[in-house]
PDB file of C-alpha atoms in Angstrom:
ATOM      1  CA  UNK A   1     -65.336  15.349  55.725  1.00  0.00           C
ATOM      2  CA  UNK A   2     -63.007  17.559  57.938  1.00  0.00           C
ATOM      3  CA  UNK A   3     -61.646  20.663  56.166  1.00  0.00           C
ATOM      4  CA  UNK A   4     -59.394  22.813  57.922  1.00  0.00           C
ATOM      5  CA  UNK A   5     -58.933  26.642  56.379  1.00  0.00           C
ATOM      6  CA  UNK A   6     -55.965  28.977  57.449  1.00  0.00           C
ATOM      7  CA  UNK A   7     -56.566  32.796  56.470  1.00  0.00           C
ATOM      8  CA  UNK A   8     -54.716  34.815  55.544  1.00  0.00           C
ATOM      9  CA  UNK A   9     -52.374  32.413  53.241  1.00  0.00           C
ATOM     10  CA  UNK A  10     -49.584  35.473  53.580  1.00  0.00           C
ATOM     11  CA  UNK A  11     -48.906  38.159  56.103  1.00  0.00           C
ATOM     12  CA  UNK A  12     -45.894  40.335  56.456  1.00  0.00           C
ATOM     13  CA  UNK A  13     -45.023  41.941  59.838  1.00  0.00           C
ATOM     14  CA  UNK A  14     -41.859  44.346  61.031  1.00  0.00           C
ATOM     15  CA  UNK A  15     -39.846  42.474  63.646  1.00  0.00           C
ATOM     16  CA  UNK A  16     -41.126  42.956  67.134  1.00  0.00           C
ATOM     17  CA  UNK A  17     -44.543  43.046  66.370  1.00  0.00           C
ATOM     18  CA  UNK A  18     -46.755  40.378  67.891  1.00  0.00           C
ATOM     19  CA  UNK A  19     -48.080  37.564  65.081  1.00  0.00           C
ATOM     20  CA  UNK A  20     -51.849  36.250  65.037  1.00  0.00           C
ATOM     21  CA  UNK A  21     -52.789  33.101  63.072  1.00  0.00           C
ATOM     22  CA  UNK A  22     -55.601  31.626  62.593  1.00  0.00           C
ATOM     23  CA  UNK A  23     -57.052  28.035  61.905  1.00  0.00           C
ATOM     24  CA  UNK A  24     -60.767  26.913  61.729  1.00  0.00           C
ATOM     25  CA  UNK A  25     -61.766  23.452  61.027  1.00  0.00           C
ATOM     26  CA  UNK A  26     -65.362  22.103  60.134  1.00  0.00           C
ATOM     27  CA  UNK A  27     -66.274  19.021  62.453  1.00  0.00           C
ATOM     28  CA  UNK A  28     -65.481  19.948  65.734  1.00  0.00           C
ATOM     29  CA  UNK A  29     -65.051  15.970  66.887  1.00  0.00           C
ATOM     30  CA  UNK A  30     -61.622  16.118  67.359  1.00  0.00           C
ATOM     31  CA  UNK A  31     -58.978  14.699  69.128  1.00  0.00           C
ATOM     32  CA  UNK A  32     -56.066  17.091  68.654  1.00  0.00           C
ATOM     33  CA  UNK A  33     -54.953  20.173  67.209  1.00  0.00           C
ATOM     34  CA  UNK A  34     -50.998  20.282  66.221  1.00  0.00           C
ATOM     35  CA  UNK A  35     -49.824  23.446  64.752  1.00  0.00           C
ATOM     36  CA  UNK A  36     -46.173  22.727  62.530  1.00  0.00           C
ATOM     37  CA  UNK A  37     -44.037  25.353  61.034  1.00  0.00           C
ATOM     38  CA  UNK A  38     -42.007  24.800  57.635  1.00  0.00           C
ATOM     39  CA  UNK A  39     -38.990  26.086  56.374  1.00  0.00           C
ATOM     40  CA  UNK A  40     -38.293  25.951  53.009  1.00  0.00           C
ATOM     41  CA  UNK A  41     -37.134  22.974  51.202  1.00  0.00           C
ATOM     42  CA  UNK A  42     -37.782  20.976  54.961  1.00  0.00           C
ATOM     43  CA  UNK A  43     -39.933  19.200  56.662  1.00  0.00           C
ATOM     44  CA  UNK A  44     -42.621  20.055  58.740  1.00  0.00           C
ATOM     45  CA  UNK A  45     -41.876  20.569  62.237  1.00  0.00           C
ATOM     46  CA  UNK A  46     -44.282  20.014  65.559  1.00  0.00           C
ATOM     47  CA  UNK A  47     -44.744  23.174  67.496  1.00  0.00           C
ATOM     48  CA  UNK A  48     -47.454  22.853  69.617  1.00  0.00           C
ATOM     49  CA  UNK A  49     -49.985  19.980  70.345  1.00  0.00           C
ATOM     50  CA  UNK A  50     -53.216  21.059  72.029  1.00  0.00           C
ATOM     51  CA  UNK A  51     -55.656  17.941  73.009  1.00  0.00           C
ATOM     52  CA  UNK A  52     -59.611  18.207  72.648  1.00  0.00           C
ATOM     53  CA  UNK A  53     -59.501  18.503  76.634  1.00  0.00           C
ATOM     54  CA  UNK A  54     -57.349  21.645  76.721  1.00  0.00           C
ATOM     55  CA  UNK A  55     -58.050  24.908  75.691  1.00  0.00           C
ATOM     56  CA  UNK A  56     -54.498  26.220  75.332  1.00  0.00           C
ATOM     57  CA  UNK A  57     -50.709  25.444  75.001  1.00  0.00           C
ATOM     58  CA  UNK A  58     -47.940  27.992  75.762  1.00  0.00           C
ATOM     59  CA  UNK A  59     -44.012  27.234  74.446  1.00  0.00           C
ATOM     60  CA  UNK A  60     -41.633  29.906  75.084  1.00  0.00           C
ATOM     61  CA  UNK A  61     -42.754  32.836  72.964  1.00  0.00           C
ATOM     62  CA  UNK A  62     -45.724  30.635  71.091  1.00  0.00           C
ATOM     63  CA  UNK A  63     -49.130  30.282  72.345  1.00  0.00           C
ATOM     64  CA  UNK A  64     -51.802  28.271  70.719  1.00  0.00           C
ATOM     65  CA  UNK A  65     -55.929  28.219  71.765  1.00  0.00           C
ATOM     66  CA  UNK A  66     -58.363  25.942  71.401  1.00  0.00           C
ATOM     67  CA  UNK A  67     -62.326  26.276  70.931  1.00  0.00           C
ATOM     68  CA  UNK A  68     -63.480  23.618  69.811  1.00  0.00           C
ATOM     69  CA  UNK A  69     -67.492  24.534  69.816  1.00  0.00           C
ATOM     70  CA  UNK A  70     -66.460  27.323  67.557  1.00  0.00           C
ATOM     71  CA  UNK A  71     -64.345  24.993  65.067  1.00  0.00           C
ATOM     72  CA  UNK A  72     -60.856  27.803  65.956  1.00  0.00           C
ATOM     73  CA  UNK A  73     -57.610  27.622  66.908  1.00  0.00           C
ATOM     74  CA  UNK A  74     -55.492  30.842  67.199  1.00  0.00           C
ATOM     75  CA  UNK A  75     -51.633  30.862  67.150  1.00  0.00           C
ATOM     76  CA  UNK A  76     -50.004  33.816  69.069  1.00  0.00           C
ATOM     77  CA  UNK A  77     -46.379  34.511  68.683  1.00  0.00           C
ATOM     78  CA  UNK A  78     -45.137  37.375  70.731  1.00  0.00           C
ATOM     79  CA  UNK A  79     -42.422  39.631  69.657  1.00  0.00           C
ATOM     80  CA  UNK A  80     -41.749  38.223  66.333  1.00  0.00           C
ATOM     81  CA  UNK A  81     -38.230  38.183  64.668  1.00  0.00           C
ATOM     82  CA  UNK A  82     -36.496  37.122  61.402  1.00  0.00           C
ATOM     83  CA  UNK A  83     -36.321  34.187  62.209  1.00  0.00           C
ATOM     84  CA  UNK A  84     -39.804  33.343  63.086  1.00  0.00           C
ATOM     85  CA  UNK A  85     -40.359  33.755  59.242  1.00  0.00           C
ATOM     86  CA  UNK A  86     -41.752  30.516  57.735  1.00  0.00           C
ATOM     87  CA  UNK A  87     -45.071  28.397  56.665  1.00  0.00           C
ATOM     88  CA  UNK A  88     -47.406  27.679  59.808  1.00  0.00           C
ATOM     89  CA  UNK A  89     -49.860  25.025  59.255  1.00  0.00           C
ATOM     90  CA  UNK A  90     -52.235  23.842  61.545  1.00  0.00           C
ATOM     91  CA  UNK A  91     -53.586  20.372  61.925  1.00  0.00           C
ATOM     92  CA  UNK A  92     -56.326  18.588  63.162  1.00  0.00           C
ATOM     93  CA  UNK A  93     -57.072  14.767  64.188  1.00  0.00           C
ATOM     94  CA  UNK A  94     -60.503  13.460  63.982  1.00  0.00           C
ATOM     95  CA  UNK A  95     -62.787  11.302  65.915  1.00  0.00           C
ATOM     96  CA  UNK A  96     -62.218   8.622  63.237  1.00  0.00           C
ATOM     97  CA  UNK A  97     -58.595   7.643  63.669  1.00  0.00           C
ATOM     98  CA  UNK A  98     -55.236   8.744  63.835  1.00  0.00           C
ATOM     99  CA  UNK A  99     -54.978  11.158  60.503  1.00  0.00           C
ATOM    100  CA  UNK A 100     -54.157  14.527  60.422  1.00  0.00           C
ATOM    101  CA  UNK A 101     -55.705  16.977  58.163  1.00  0.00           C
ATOM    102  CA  UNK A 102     -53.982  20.137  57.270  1.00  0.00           C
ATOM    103  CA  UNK A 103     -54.522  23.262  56.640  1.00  0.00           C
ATOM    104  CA  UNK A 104     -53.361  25.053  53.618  1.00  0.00           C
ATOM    105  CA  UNK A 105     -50.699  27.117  56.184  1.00  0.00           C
ATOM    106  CA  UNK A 106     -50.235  30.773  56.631  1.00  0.00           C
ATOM    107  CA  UNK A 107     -46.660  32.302  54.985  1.00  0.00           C
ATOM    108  CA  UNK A 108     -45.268  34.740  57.841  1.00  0.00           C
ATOM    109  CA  UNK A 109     -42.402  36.934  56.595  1.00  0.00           C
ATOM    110  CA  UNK A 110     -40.824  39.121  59.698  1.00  0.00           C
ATOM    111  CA  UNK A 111     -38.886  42.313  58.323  1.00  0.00           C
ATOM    112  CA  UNK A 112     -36.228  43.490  60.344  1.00  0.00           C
TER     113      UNK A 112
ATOM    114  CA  UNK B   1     -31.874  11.213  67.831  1.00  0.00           C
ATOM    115  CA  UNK B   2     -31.800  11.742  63.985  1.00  0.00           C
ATOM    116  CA  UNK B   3     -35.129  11.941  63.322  1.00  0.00           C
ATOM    117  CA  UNK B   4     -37.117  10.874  60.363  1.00  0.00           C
ATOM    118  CA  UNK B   5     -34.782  10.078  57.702  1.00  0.00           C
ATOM    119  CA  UNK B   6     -35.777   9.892  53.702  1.00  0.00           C
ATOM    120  CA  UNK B   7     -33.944   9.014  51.073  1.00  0.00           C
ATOM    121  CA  UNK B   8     -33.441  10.694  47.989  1.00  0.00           C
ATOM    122  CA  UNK B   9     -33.636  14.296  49.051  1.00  0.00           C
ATOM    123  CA  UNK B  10     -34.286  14.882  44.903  1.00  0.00           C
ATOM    124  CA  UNK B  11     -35.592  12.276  42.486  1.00  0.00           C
ATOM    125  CA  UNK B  12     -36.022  13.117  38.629  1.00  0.00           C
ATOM    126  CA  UNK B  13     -37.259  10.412  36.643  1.00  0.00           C
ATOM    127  CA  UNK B  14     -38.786   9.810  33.362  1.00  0.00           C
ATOM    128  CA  UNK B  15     -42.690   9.760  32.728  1.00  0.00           C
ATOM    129  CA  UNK B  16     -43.317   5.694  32.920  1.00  0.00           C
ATOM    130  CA  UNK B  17     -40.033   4.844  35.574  1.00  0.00           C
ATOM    131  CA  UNK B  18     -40.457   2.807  38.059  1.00  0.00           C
ATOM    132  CA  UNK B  19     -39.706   5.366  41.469  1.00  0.00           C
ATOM    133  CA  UNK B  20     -38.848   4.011  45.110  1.00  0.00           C
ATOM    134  CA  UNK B  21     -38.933   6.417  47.971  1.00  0.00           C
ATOM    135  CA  UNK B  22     -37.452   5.511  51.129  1.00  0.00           C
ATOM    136  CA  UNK B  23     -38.463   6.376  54.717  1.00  0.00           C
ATOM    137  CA  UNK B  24     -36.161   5.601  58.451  1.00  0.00           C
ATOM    138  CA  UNK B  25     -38.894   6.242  61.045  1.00  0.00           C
ATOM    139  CA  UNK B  26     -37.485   7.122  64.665  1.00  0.00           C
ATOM    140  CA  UNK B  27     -36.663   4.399  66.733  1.00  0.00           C
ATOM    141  CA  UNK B  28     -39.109   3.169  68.875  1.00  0.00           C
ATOM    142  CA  UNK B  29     -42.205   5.085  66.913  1.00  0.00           C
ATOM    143  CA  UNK B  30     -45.190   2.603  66.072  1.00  0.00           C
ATOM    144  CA  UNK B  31     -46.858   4.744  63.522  1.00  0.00           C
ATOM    145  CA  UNK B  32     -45.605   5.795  59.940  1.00  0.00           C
ATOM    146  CA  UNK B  33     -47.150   8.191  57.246  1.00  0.00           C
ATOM    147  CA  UNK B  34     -46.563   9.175  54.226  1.00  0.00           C
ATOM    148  CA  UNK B  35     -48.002  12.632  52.679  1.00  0.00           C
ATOM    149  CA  UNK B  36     -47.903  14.234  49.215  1.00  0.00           C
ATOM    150  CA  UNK B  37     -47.369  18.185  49.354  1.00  0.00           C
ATOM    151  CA  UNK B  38     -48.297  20.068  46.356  1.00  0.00           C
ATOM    152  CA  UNK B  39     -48.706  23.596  45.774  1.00  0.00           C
ATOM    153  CA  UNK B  40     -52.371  23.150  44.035  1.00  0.00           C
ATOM    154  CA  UNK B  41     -53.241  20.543  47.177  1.00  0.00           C
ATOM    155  CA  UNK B  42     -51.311  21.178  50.218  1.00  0.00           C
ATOM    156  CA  UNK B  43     -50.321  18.349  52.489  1.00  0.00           C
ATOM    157  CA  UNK B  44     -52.473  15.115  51.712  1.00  0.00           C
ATOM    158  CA  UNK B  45     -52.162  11.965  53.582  1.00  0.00           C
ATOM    159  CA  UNK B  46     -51.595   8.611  51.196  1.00  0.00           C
ATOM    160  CA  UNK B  47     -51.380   5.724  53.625  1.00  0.00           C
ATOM    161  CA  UNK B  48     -50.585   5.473  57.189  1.00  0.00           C
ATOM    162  CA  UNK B  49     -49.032   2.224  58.807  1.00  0.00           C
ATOM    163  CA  UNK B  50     -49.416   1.197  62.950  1.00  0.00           C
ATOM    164  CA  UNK B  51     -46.965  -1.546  64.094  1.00  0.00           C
ATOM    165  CA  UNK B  52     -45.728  -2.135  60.264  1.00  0.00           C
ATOM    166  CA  UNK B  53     -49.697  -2.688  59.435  1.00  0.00           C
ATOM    167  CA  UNK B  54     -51.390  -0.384  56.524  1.00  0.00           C
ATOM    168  CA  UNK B  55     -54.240   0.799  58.066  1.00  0.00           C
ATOM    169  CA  UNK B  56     -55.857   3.559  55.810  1.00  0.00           C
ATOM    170  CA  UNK B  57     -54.626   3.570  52.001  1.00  0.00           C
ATOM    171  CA  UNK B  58     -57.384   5.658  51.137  1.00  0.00           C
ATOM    172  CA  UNK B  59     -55.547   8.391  50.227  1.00  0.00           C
ATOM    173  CA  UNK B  60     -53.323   6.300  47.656  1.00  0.00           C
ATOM    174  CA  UNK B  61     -54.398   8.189  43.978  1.00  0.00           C
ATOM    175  CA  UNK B  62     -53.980   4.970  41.835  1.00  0.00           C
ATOM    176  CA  UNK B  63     -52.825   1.737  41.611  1.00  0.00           C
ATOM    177  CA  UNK B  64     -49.693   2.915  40.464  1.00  0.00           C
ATOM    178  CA  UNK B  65     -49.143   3.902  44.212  1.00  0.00           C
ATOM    179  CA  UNK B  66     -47.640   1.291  46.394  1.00  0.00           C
ATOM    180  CA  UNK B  67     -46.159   1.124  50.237  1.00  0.00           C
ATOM    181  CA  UNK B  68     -44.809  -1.271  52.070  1.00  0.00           C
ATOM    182  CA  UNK B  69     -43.512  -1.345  55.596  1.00  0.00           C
ATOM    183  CA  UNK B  70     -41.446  -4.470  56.006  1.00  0.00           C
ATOM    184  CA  UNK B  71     -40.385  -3.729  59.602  1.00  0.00           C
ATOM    185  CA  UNK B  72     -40.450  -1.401  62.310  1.00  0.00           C
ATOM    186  CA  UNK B  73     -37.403   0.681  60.928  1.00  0.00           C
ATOM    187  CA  UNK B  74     -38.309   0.963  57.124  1.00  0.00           C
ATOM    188  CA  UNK B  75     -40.754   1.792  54.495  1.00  0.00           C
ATOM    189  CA  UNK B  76     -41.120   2.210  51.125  1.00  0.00           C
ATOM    190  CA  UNK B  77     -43.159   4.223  48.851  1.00  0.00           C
ATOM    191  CA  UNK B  78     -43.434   3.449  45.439  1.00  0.00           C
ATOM    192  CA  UNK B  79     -44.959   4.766  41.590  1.00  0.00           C
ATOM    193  CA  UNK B  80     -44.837   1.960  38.833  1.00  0.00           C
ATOM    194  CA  UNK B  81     -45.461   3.789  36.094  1.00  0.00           C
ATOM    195  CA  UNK B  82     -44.820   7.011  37.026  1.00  0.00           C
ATOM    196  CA  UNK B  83     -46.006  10.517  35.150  1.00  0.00           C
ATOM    197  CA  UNK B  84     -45.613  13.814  35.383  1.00  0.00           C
ATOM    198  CA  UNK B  85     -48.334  14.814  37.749  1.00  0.00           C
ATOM    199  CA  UNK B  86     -47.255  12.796  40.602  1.00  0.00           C
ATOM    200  CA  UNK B  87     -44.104  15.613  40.561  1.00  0.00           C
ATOM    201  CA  UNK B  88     -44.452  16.742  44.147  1.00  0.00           C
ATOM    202  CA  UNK B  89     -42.516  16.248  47.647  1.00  0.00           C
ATOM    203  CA  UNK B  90     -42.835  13.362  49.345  1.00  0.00           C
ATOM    204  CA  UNK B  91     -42.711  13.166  53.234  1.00  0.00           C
ATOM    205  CA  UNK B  92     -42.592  10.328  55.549  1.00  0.00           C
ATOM    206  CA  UNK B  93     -43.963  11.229  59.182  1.00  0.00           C
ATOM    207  CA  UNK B  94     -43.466   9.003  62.447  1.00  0.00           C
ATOM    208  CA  UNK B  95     -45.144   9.086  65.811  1.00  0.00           C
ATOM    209  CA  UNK B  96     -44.571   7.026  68.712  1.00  0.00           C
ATOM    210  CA  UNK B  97     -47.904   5.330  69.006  1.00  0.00           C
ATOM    211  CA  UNK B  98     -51.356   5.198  67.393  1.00  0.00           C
ATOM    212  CA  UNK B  99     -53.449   7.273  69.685  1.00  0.00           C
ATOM    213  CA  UNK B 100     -54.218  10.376  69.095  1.00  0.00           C
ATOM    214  CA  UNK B 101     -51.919  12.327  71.253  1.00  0.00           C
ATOM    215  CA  UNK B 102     -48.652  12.006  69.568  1.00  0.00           C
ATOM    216  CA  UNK B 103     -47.197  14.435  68.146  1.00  0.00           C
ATOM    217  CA  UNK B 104     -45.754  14.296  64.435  1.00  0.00           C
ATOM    218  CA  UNK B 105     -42.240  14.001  63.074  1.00  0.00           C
ATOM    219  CA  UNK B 106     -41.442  14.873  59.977  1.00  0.00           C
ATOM    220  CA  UNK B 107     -38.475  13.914  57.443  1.00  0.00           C
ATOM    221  CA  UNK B 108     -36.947  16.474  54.942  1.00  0.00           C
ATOM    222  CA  UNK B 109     -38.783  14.985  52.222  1.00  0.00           C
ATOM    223  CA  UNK B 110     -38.609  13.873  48.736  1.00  0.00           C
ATOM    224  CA  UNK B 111     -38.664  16.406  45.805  1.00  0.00           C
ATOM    225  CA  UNK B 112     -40.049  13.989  42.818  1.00  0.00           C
ATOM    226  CA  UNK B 113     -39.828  15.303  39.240  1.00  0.00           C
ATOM    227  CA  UNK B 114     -41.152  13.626  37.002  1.00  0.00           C
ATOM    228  CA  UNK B 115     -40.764  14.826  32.894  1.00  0.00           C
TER     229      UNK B 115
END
């Protein structure tokens, strides 16, 4: 069974300063790794979408990597502000079918 | 487009009321999902339909737990009885086909309270 583990759960930053996150899953037969960020009291919202083929994705100030022999994805967000602050969950699709399986997300707060 | 839309935003019900959550899907997406988002569990998938078909209900706690999809543009989740522990948010998800590189879409969600 695929689990999918995001550490740390919380991490505060000042603004500017460049944000890290990280995702490993278990059973590296995937598909595709989507990472989502979630305000609060919203949905979740599609950020990136990396397939098993690729090893990275790049939107704007967001950058997302891919090994999948290692079971990691990393999340880069360059010169963070206020308004990056939010949940970021990553998820992964497995060989099996179409279902996503989430991690239990990172909460980024970004102090001005 | 406007996206995923669920209905109620907020549901508070009675332990052993009946509870029907509604779900729009974007036009012209083939795949629909529904997901339960707790604090103890996270984000857990209950049932996922392709072309109005349920094909994975595994995640479905109990027979209380129900969906339908009657067509392309609705769905419906619902708890008959319902209790407290199934207080949670409910989200409906779309994407526009069943392979595997689609991304997700996500509605606002449906904060259930059940006392």
């Amino acid at each position: 069974k695929q689990e999918v583990t995001q550490i740390p759960a919380a991490l505060s930053v000042p603004e500017g300063e460049n944000l890290v996150l990280n995702c490993s899953f278990t059973d590296s037969a995937i598909y595709n790794l989507q990472w989502f960020r979630q305000d609060p009291g919203k949905g979740l919202t599609s950020l990136l979408l990396i397939q098993s083929s690729q090893r990275e994705q790049t939107s704007g100030r967001l950058n997302a990597s891919l090994d999948k022999s290692s079971g990691r994805s990393t999340l880069y967000i360059a010169a963070s502000q206020p308004g990056d602050s939010a949940t970021y969950l990553c998820a992964v699709v497995g060989a099996a079918g179409n279902k996503l399986t989430f991690g239990g997300g990172t909460r980024v707060l970004v102090k001005p | 487009d406007a996206g995923v839309i669920q209905s109620p935003r907020h549901e508070v019900t009675e332990m052993g009321q009946e509870v029907t959550l509604r779900c729009k899907p974007i036009s012209g997406h083939n795949s629909l999902f529904w997901y339960r988002q707790t604090m103890m569990r996270g984000l857990e998938l209950l049932i996922y339909f392709n072309n109005n078909v349920p094909i994975d209900d595994s995640g479905m706690p109990e027979d209380r737990f129900s969906a339908k999809m009657p067509n392309a543009s609705f769905s419906t989740l619902k708890i008959q009885p319902s209790e407290p522990r199934d207080s949670a948010v409910y989200f409906c998800a779309s994407s526009r086909d069943s392979t595997s590189g689609s991304p997700l879409h996500f509605g606002n969600g449906t904060r259930l309270t059940v006392t």
